[in-house]
PDB file of C-alpha atoms and ligand atoms in Angstrom:
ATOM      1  CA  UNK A   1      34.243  68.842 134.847  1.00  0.00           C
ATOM      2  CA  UNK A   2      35.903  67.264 132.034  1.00  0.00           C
ATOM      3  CA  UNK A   3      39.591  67.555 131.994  1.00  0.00           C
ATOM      4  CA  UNK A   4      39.696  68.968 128.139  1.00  0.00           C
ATOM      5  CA  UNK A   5      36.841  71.234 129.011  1.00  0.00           C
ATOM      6  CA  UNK A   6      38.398  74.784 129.727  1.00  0.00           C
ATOM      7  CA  UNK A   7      36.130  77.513 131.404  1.00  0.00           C
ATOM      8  CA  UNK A   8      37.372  81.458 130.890  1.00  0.00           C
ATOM      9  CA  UNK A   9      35.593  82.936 133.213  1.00  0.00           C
ATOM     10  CA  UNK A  10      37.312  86.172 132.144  1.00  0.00           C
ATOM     11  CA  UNK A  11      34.512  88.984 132.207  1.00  0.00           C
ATOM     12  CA  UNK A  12      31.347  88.972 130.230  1.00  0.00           C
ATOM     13  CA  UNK A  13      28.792  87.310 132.113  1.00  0.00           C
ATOM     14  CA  UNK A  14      29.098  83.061 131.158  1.00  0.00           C
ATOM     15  CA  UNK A  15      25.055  83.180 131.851  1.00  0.00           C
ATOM     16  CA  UNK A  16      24.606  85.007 128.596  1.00  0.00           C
ATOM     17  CA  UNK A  17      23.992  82.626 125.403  1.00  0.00           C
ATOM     18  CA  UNK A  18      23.150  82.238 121.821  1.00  0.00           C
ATOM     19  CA  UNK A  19      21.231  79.980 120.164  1.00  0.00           C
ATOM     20  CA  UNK A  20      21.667  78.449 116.783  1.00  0.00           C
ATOM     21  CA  UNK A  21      20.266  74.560 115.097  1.00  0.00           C
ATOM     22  CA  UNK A  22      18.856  73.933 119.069  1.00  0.00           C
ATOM     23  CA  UNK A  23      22.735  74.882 120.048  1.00  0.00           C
ATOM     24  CA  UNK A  24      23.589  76.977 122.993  1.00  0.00           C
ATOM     25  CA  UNK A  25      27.231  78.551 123.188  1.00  0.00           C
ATOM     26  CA  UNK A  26      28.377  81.493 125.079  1.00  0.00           C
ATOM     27  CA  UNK A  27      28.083  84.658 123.441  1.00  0.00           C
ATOM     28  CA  UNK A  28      31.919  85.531 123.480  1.00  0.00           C
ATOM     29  CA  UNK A  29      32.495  82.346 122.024  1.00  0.00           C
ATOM     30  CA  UNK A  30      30.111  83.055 119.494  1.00  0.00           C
ATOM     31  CA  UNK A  31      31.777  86.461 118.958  1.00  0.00           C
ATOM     32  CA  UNK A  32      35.031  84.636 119.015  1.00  0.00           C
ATOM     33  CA  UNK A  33      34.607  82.240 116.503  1.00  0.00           C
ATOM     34  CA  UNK A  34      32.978  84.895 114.245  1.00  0.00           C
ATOM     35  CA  UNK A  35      36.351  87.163 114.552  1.00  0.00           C
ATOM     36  CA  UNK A  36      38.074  84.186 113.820  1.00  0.00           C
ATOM     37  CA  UNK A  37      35.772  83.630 110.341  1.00  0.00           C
ATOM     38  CA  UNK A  38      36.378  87.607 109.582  1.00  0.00           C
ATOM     39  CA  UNK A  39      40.173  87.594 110.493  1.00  0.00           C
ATOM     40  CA  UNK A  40      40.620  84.261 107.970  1.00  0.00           C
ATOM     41  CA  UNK A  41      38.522  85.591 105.557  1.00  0.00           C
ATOM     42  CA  UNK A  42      40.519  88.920 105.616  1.00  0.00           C
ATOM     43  CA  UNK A  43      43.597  86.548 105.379  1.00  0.00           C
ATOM     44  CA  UNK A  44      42.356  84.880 101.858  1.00  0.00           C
ATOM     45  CA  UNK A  45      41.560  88.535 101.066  1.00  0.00           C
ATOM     46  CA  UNK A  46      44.858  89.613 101.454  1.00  0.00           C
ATOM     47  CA  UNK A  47      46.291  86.109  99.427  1.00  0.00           C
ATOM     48  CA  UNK A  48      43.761  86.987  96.464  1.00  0.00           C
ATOM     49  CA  UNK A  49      45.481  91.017  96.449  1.00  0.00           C
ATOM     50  CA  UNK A  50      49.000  89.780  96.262  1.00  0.00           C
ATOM     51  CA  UNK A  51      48.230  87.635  93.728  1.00  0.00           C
ATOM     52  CA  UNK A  52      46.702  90.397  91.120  1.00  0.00           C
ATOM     53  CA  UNK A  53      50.400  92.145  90.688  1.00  0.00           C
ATOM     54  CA  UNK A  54      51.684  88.422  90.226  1.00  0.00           C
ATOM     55  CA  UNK A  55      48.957  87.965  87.385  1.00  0.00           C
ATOM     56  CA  UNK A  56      49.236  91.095  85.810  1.00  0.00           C
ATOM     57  CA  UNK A  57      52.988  90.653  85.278  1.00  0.00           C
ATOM     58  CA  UNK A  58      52.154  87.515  83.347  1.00  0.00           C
ATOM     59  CA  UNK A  59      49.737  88.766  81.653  1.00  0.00           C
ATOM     60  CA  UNK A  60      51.995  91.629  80.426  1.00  0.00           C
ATOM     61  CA  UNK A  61      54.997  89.408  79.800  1.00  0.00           C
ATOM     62  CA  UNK A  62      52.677  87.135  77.561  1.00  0.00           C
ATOM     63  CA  UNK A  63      51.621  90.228  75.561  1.00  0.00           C
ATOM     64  CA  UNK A  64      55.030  91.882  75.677  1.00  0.00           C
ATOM     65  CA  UNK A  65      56.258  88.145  73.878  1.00  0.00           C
ATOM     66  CA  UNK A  66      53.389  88.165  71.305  1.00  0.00           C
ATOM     67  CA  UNK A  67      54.192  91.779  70.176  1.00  0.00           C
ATOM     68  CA  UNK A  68      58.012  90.834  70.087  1.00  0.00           C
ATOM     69  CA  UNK A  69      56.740  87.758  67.606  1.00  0.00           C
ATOM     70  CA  UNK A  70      54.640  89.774  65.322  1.00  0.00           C
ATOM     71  CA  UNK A  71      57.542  92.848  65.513  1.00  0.00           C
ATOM     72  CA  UNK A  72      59.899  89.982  64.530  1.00  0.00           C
ATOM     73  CA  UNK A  73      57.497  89.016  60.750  1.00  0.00           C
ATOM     74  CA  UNK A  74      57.808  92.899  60.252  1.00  0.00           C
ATOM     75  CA  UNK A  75      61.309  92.597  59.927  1.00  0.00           C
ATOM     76  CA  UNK A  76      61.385  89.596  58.157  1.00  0.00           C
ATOM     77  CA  UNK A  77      58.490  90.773  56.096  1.00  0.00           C
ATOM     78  CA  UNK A  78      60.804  94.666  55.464  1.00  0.00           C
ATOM     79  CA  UNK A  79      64.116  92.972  54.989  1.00  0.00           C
ATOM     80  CA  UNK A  80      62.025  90.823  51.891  1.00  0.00           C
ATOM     81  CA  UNK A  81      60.525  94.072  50.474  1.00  0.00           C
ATOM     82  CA  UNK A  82      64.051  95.679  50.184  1.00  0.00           C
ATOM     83  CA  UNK A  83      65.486  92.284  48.446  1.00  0.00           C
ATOM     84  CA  UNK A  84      62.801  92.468  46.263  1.00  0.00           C
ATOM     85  CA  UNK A  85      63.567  96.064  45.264  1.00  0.00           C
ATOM     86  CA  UNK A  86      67.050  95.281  44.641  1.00  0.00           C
ATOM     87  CA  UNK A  87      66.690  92.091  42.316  1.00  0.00           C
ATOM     88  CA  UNK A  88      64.032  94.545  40.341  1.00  0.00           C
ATOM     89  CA  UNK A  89      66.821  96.885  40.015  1.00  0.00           C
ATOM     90  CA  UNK A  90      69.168  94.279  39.251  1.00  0.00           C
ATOM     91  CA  UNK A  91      66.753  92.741  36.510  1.00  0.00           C
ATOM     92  CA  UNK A  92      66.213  96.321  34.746  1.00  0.00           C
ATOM     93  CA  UNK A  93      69.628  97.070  34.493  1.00  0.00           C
ATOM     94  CA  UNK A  94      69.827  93.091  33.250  1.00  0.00           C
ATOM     95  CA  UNK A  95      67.296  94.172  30.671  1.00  0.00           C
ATOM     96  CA  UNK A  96      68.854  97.253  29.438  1.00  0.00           C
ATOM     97  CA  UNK A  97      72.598  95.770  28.981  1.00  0.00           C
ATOM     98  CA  UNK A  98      70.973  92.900  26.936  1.00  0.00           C
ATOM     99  CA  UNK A  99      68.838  95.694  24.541  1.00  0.00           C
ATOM    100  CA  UNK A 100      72.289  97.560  24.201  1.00  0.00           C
ATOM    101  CA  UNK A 101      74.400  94.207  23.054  1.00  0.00           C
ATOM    102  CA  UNK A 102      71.353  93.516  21.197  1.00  0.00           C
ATOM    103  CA  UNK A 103      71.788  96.980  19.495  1.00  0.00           C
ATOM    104  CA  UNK A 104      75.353  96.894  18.936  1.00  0.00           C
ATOM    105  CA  UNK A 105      74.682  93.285  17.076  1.00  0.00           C
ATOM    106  CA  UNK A 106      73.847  95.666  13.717  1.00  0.00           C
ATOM    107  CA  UNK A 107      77.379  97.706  14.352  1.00  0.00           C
ATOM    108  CA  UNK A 108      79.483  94.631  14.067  1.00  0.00           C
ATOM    109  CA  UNK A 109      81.721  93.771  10.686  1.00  0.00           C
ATOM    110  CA  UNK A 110      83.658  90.155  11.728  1.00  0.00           C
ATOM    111  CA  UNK A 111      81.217  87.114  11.826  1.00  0.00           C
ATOM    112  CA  UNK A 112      83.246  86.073  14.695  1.00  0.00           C
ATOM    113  CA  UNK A 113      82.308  89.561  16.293  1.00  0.00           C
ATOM    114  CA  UNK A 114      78.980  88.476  15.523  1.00  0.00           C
ATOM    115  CA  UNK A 115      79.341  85.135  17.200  1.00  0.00           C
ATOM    116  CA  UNK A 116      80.818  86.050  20.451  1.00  0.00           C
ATOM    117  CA  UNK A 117      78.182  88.958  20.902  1.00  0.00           C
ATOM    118  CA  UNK A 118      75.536  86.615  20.381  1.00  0.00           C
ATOM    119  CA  UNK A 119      77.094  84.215  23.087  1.00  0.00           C
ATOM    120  CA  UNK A 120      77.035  87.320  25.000  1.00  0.00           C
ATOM    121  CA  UNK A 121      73.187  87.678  24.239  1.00  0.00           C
ATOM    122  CA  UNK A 122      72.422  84.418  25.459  1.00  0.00           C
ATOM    123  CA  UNK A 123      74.632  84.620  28.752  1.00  0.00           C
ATOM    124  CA  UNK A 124      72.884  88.355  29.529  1.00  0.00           C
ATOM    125  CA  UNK A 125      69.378  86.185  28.681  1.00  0.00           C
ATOM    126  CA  UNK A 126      70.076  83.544  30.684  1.00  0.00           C
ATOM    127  CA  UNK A 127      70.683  85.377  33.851  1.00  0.00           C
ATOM    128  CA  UNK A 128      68.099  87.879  32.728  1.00  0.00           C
ATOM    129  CA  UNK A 129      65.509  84.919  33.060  1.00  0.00           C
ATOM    130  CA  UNK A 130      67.532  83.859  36.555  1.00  0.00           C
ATOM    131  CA  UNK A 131      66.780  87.045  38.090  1.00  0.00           C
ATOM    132  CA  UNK A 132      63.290  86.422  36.450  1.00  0.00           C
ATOM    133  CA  UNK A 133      62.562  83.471  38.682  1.00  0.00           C
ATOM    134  CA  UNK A 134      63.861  84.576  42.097  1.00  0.00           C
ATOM    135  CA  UNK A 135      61.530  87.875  41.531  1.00  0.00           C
ATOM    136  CA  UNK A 136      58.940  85.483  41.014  1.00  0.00           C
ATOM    137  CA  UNK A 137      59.640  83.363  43.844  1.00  0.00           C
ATOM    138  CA  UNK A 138      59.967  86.355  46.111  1.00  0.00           C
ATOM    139  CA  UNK A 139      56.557  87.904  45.347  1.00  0.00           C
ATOM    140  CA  UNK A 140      54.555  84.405  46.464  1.00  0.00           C
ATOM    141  CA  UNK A 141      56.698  84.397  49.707  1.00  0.00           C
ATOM    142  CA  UNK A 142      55.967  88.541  49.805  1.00  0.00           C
ATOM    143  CA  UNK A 143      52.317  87.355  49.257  1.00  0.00           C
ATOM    144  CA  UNK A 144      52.397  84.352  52.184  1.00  0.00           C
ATOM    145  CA  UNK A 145      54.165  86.503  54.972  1.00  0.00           C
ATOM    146  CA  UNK A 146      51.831  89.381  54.108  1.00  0.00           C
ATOM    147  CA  UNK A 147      48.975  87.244  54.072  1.00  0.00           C
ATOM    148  CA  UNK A 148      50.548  85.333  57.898  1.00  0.00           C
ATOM    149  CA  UNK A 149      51.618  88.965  58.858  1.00  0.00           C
ATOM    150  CA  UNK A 150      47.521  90.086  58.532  1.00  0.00           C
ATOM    151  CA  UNK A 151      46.419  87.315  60.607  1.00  0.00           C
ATOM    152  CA  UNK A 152      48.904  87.717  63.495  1.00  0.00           C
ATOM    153  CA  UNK A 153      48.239  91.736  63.410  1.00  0.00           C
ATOM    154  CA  UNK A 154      44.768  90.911  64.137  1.00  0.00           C
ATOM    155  CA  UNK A 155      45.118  88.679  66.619  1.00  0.00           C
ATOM    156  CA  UNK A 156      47.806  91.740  68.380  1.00  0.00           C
ATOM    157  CA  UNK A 157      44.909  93.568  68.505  1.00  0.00           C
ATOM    158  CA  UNK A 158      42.492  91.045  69.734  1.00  0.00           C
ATOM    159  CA  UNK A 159      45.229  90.475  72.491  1.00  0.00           C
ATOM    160  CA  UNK A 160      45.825  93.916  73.133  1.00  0.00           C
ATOM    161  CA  UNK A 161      42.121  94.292  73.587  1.00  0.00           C
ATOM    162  CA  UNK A 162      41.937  91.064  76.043  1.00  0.00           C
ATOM    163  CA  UNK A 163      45.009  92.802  77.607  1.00  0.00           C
ATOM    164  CA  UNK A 164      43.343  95.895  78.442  1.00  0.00           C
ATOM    165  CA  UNK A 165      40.401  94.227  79.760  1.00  0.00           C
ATOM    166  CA  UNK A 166      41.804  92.236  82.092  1.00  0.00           C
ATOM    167  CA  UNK A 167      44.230  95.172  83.354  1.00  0.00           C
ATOM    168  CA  UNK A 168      40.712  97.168  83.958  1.00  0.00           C
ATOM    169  CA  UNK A 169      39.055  93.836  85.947  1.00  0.00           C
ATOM    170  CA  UNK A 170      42.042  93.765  87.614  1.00  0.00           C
ATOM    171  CA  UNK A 171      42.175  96.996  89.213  1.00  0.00           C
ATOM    172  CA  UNK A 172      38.339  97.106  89.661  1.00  0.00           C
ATOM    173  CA  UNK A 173      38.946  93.509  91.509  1.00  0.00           C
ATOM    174  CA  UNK A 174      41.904  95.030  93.551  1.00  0.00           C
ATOM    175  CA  UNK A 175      39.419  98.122  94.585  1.00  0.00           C
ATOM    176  CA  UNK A 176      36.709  95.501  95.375  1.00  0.00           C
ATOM    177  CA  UNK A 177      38.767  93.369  97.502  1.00  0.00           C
ATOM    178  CA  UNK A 178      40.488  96.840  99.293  1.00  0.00           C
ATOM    179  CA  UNK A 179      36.884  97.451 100.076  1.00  0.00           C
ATOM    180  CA  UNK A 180      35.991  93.481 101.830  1.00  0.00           C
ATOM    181  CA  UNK A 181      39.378  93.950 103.989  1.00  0.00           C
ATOM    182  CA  UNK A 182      38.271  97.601 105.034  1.00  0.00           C
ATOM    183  CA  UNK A 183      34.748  95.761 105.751  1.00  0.00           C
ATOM    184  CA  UNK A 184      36.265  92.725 107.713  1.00  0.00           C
ATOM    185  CA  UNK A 185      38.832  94.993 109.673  1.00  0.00           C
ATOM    186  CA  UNK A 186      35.984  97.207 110.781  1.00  0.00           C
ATOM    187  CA  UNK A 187      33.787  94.141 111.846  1.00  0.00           C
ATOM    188  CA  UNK A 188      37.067  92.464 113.421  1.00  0.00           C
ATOM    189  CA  UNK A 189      37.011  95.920 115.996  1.00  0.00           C
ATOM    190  CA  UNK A 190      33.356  95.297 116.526  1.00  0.00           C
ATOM    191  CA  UNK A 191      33.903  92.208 117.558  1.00  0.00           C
ATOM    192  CA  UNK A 192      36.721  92.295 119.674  1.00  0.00           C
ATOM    193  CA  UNK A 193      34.924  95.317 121.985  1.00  0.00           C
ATOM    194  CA  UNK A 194      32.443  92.457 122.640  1.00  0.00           C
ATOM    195  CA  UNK A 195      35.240  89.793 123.680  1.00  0.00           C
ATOM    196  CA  UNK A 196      36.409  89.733 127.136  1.00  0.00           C
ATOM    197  CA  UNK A 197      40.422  91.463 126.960  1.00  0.00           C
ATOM    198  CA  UNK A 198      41.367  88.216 128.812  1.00  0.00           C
ATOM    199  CA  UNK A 199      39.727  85.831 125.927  1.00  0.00           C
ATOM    200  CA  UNK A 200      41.094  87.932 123.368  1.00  0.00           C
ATOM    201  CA  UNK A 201      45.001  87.429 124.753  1.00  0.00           C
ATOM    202  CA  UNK A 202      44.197  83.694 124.456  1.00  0.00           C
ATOM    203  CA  UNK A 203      42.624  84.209 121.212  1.00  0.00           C
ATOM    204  CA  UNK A 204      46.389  86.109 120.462  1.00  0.00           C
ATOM    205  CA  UNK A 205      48.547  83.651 121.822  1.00  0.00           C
ATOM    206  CA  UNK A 206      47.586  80.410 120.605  1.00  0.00           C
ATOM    207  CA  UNK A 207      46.756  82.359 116.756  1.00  0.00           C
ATOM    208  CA  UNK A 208      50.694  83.454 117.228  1.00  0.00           C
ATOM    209  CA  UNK A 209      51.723  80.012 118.239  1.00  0.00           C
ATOM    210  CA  UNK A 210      49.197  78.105 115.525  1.00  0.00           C
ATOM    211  CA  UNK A 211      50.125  79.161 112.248  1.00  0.00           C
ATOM    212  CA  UNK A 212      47.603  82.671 112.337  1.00  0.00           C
ATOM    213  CA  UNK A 213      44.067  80.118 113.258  1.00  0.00           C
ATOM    214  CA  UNK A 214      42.946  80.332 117.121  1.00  0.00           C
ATOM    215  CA  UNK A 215      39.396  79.235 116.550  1.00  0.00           C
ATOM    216  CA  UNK A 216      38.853  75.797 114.371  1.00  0.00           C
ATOM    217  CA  UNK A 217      35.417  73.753 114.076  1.00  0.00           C
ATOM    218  CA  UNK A 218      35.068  70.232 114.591  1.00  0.00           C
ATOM    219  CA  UNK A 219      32.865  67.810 112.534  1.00  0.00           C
ATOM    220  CA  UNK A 220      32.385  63.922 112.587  1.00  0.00           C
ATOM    221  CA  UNK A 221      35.306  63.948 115.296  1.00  0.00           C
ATOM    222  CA  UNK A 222      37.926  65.884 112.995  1.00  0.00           C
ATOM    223  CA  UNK A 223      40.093  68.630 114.159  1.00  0.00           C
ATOM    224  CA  UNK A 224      39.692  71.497 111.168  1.00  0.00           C
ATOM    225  CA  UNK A 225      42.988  72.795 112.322  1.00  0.00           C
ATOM    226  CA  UNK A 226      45.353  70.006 113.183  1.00  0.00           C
ATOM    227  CA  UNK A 227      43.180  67.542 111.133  1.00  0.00           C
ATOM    228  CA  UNK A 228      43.566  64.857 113.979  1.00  0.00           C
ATOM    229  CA  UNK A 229      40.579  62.777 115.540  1.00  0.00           C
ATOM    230  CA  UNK A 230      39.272  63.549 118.778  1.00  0.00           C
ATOM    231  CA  UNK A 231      38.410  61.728 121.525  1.00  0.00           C
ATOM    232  CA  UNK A 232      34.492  60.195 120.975  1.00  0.00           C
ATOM    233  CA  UNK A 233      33.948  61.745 124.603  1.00  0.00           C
ATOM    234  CA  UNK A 234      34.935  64.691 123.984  1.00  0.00           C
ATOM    235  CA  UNK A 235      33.480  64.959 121.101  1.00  0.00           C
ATOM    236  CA  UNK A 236      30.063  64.321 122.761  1.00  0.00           C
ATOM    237  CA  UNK A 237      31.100  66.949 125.206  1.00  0.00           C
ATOM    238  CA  UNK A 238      31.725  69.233 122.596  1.00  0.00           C
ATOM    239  CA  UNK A 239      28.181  69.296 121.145  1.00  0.00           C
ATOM    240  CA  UNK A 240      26.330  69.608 124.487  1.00  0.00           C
ATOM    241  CA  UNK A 241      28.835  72.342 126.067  1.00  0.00           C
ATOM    242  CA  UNK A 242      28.093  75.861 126.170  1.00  0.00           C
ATOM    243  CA  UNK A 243      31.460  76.631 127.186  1.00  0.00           C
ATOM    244  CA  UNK A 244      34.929  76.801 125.466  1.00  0.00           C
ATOM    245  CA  UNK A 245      36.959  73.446 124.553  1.00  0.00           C
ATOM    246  CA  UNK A 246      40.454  73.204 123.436  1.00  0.00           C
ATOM    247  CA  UNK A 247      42.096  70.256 120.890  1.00  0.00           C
ATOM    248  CA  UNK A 248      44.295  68.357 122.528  1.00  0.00           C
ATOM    249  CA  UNK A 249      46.470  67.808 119.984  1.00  0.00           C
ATOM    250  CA  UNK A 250      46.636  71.420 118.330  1.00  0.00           C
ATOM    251  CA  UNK A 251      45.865  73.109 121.438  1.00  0.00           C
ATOM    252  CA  UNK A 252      43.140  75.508 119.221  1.00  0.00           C
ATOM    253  CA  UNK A 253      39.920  76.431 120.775  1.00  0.00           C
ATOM    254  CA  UNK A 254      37.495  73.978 119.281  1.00  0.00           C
ATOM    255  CA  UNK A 255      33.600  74.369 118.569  1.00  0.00           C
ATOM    256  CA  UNK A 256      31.445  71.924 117.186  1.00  0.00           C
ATOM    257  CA  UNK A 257      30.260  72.608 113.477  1.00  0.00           C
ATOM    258  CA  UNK A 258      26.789  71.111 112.447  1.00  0.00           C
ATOM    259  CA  UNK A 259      27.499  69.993 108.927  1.00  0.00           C
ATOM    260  CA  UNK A 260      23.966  68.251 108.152  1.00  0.00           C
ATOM    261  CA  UNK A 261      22.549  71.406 106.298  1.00  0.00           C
TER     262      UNK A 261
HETATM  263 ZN1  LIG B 301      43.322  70.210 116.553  1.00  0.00          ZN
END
């Protein structure tokens, strides 16, 4: 017997097979390799379900930002209404000291009386017209941040409604993937009432001691676990044995994988 070739003859009877692509392996192995596939596919499940919490944070922290932009133009856009309202104040109560002047130019007796009042005309008109202007200038930017304002409420509630969506995928993903684990837990119990106790304490110790994989395939030579070349013999041996191999580099118990379709 080869010296990488490793024979548990740990219950189970070694005389009972399975067949698969015109390959024979022992039944626990087969069992053991397929806990091995459920127990790393319950692993990715369990990556995927921390990850939703991690996603729906920034999903909410990219919505909570948007709202704080478009809560931000309200302001702006409130804070340019109340100007507004002021400088119309401002220009009626222009308007109305430059109609009483105006009035009080038929009271006066000097002509200089009548020359300094109508310097005071022309002062009151010329801030009058002022006030005029900014009002004016104030409206179109009242106009453009309404019209910018529109557009980003829109797209809030576009967002809000993406937002929402996602949340619901989210949780119906989270319920799906509770579901797979509950699956792939039950099948890893099946499984293991069909692997010898004495297999499944190897299966244990070298998962503990190899980063959480016990069972790795082996194509064209490569390790799948330690990614390291085997030897060509063994790898010959590998293919014809119905029995369990280990890598000797990653110590993992090996089986060979039939890649060709
Ligand atoms: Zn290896």
């Amino acid at each position: 017997m080869h010296q990488w070739l490793v024979h548990f003859f740990l219950g189970g009877s070694p005389g009972e097979f399975f067949e698969e692509r015109g390959r024979r392996l022992e039944k626990r192995l087969v069992y053991l390799i397929e806990l091995q596939k459920t127990e790393s596919a319950a692993g990715r499940i369990h990556v995927k379900k921390r990850n939703i919490p991690v996603q729906a944070n920034k999903l909410e922290e990219e919505f909570k930002v948007f709202c704080e932009v478009v809560e931000a133009q309200r302001e702006q856009m409130e804070s340019l209404r109340k100007r507004r309202r002021e400088k119309d104040t401002q220009l009626q109560e222009g308007q109305q000291s430059l109609k009483r002047t105006r009035e009080r130019l038929f009271e006066v007796k000097t002509n200089k009386e009548y020359q300094s009042m109508l310097k005071e005309i022309e002062i009151f008109e010329g801030k009058n017209s002022r006030m005029e202007d900014e009002v004016i200038s104030l409206l179109d930017e009242l106009d453009r941040l309404e019209a910018a304002l529109k557009d980003k409420e829109e797209e809030l509630e576009a967002r809000h409604r993406r937002y929402e969506e996602e949340k619901t995928r989210m949780e119906a993903e989270l319920n799906s993937l509770a579901g797979e684990l509950d699956g792939c837990v039950r099948k890893s119990e099946e499984l293991k009432k069909e692997i010898p106790a004495e297999l499944l304490r190897k299966y244990e110790q070298i998962k503990g001691a190899g980063r959480g994989v016990a069972v790795v395939a082996v194509w064209k030579e490569v390790c799948d676990g330690c990614h390291m070349s085997i030897p060509p013999q063994l790898y010959n041996e590998l293919q014809k044995t119905t029995a369990m191999i280990t890598c000797p580099n990653c110590n993992r118990i090996i089986y060979w994988e039939n890649r060709n379709g």
